PDB file of C-alpha atoms in Angstrom:
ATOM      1  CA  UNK A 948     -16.594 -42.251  17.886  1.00 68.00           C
ATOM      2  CA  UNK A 949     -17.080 -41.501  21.255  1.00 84.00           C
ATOM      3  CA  UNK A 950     -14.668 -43.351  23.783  1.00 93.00           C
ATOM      4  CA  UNK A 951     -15.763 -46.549  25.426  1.00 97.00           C
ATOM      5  CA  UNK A 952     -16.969 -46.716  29.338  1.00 98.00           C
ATOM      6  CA  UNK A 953     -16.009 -49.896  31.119  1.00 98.00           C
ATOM      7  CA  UNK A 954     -17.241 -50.587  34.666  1.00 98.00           C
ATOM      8  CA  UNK A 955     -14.955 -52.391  37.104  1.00 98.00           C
ATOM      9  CA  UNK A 956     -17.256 -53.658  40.537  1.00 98.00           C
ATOM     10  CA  UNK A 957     -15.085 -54.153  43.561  1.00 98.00           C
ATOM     11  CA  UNK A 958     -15.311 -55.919  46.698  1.00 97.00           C
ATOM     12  CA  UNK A 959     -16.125 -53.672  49.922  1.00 96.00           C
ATOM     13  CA  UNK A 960     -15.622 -56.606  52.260  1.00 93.00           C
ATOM     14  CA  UNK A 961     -12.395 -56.960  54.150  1.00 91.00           C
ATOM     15  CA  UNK A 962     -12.523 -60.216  56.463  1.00 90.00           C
ATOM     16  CA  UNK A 963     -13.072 -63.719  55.766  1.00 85.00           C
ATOM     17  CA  UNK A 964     -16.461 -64.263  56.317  1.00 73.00           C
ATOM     18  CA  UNK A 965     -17.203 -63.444  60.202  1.00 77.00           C
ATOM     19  CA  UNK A 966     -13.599 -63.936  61.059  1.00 81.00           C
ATOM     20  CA  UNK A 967     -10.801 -61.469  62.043  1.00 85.00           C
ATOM     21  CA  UNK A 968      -8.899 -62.686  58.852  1.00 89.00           C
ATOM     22  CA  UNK A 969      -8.550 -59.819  56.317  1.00 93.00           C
ATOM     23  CA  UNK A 970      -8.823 -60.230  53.238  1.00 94.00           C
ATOM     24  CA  UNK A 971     -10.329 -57.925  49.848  1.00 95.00           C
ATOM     25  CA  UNK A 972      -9.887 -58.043  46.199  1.00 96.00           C
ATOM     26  CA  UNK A 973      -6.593 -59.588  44.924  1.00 95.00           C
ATOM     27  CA  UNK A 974      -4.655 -57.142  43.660  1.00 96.00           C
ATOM     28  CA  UNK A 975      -3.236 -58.695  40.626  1.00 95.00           C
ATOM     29  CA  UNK A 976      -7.261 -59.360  39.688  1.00 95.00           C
ATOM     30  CA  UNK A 977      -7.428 -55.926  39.347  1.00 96.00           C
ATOM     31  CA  UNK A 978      -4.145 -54.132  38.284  1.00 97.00           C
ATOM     32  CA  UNK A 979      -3.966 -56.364  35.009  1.00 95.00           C
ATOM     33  CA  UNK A 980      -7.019 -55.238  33.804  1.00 96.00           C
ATOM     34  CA  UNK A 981      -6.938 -51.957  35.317  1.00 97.00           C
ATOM     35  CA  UNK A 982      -4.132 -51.321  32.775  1.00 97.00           C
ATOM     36  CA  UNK A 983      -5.148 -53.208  29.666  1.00 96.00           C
ATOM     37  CA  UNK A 984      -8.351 -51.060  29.675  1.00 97.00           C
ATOM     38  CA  UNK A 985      -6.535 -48.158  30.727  1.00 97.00           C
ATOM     39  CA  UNK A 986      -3.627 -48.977  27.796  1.00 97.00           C
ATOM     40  CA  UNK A 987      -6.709 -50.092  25.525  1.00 97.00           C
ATOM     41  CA  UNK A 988      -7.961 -46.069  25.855  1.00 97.00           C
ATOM     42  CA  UNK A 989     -11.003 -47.209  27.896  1.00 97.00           C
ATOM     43  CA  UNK A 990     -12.652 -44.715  29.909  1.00 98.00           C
ATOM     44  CA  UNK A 991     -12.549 -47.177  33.487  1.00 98.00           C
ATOM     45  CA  UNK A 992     -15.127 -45.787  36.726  1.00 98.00           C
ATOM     46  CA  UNK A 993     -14.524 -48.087  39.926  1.00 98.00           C
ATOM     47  CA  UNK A 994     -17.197 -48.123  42.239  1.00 98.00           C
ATOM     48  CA  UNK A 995     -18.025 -50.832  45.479  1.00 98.00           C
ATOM     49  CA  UNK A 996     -20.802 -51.684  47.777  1.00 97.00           C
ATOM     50  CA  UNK A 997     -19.749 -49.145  50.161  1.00 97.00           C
ATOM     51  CA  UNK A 998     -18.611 -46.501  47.690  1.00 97.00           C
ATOM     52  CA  UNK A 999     -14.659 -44.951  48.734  1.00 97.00           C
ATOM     53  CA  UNK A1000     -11.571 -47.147  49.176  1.00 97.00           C
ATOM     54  CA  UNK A1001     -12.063 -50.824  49.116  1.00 98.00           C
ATOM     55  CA  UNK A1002     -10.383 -53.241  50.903  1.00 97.00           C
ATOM     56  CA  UNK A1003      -7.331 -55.090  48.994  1.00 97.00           C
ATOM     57  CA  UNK A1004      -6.507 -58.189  50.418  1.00 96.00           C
ATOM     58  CA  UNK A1005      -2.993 -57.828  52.510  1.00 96.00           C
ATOM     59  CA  UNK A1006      -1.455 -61.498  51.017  1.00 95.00           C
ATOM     60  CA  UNK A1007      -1.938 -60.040  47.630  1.00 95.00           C
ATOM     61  CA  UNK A1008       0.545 -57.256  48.165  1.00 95.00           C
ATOM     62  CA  UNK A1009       3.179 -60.089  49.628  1.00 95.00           C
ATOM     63  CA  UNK A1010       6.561 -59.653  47.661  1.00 95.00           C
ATOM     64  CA  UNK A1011       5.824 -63.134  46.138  1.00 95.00           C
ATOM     65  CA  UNK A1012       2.854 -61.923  44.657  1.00 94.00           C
ATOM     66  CA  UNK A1013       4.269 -59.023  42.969  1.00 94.00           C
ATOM     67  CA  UNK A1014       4.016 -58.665  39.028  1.00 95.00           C
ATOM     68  CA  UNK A1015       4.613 -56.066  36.174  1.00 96.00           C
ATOM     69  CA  UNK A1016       0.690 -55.260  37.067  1.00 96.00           C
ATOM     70  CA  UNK A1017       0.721 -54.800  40.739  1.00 96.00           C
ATOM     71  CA  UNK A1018       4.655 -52.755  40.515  1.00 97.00           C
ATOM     72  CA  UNK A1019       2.902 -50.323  37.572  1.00 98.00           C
ATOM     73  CA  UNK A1020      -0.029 -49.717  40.098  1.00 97.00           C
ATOM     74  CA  UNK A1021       2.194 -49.126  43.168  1.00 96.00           C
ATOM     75  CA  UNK A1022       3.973 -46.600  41.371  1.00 98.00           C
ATOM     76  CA  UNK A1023       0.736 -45.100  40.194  1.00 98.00           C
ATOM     77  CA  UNK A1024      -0.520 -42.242  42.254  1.00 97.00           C
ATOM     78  CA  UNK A1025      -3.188 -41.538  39.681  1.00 96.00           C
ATOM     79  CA  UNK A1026      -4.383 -44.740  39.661  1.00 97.00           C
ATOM     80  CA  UNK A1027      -4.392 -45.191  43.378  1.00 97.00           C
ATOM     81  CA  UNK A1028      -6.416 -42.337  43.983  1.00 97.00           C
ATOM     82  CA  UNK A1029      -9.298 -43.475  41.383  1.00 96.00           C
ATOM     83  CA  UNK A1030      -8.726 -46.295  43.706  1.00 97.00           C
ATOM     84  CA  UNK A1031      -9.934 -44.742  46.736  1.00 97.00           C
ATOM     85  CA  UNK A1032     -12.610 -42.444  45.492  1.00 96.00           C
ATOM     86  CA  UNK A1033     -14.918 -45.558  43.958  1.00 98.00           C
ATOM     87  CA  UNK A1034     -18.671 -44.596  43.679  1.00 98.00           C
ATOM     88  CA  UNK A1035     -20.625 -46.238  45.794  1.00 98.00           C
ATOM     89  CA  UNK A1036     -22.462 -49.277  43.554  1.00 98.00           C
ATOM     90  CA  UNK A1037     -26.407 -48.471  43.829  1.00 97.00           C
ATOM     91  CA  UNK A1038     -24.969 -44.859  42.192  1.00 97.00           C
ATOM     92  CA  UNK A1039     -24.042 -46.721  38.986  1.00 98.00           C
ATOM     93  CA  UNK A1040     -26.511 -48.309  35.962  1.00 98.00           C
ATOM     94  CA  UNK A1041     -26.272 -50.140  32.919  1.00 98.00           C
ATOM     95  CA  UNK A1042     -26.886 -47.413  30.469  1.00 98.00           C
ATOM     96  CA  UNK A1043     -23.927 -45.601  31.606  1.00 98.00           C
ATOM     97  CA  UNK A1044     -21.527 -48.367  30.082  1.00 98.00           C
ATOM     98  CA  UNK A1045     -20.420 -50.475  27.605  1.00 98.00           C
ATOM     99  CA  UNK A1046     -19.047 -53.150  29.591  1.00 98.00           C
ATOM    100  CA  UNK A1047     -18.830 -54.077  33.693  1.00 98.00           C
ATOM    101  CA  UNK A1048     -15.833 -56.047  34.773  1.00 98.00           C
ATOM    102  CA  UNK A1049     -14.982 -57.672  38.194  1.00 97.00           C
ATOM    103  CA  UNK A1050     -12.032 -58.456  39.848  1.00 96.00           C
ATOM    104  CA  UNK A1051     -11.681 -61.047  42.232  1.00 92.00           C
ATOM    105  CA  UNK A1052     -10.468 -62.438  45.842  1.00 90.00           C
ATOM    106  CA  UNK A1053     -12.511 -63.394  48.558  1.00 88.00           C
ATOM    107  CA  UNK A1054     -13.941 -60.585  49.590  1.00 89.00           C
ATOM    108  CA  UNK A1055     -16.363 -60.706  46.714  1.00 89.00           C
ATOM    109  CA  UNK A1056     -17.460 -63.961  47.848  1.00 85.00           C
ATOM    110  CA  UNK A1057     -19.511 -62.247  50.868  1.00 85.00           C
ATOM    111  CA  UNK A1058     -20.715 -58.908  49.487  1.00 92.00           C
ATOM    112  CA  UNK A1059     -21.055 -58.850  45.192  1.00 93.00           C
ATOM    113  CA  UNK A1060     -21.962 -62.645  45.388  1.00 89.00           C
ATOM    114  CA  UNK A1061     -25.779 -61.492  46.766  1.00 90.00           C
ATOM    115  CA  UNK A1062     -26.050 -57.836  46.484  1.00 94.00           C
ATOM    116  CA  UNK A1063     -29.084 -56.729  45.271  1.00 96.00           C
ATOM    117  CA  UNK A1064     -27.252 -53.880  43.718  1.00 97.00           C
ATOM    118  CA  UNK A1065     -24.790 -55.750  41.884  1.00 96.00           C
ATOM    119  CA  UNK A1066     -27.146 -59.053  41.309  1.00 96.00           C
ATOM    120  CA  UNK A1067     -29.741 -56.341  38.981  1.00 97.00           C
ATOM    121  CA  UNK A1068     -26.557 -55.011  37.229  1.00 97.00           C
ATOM    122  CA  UNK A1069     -25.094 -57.736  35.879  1.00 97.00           C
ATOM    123  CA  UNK A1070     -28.741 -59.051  34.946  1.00 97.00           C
ATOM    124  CA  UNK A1071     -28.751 -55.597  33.174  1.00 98.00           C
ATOM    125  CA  UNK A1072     -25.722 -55.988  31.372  1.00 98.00           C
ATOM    126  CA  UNK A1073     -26.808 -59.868  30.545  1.00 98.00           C
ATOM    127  CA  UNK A1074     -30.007 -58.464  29.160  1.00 98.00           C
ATOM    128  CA  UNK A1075     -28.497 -55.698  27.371  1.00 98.00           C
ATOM    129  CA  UNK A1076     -26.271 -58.238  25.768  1.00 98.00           C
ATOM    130  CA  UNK A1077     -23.312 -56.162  26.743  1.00 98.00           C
ATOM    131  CA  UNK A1078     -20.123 -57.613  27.981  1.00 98.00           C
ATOM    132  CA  UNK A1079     -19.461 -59.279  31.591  1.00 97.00           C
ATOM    133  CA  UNK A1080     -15.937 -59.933  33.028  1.00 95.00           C
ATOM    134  CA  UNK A1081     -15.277 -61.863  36.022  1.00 92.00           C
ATOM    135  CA  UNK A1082     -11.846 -62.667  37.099  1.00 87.00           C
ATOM    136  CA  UNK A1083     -11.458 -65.306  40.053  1.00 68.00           C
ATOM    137  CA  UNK A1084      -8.392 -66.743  41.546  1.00 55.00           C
ATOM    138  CA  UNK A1085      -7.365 -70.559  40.932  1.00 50.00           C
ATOM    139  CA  UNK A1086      -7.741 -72.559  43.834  1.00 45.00           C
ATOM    140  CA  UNK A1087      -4.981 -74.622  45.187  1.00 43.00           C
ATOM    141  CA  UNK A1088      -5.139 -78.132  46.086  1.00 32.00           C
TER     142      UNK A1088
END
């Protein structure tokens, strides 16, 4: 049996909207399942809009936001370097995978939210009746 492909779609936008406040993916939205499909013996590919290293937001590397997760990544050269060599997201299809994840934050809010690229994936993936993650923070009130 041949081992499984899982695609994880991050953010490649790294302000809030058209303001000077950065933001990204959340860090913790990624490193926990970054490492149950990597512990699970998934194969994982990380690609973004803009293809290389995308943005993580700065308040989700905050001591207080620290967990097992986001420690194991820090100390994780191998896994920060797949980190900053994503592909870029038109590069990736469907047929390549048996599953697309995506981690959240705020960044995804302005860039996977109406991407054409990532709009027709996860249509493929819906259509192909393969599996769709989607993590998103809780809001406060």
């Amino acid at each position: 049996m041949s081992q499984k492909k899982i695609l994880m779609v991050l953010t490649s936008h790294s302000r809030m909207g058209e303001t000077e406040h950065k933001t990204g993916f959340w860090l913790e939205e990624f490193a926990a399942p970054y490492y149950v499909f990597k512990d699970a013996g998934l194969h994982i590919t990380l690609c973004s809009p803009a293809g290389g290293h995308p943005p993580i937001d700065p308040n989700s590397q905050l001591a207080e936001q620290q967990t097992p997760a986001t420690q194991r990544f820090e100390a994780d050269e191998v896994a920060k370097t797949h980190l900053t060599n994503t592909l870029r997201l038109v590069e990736v299809r469907e047929a390549d995978y048996d599953a697309v994840f995506y981690p959240g934050g705020h960044g995804p809010l302005w860039d996977l939210t109406c991407d054409p690229d990532s709009v027709t994936l996860i249509d493929d993936f819906y259509t192909a009746h393969k599996p769709i993650g989607l993590s998103a923070m809780p809001l406060e009130y």
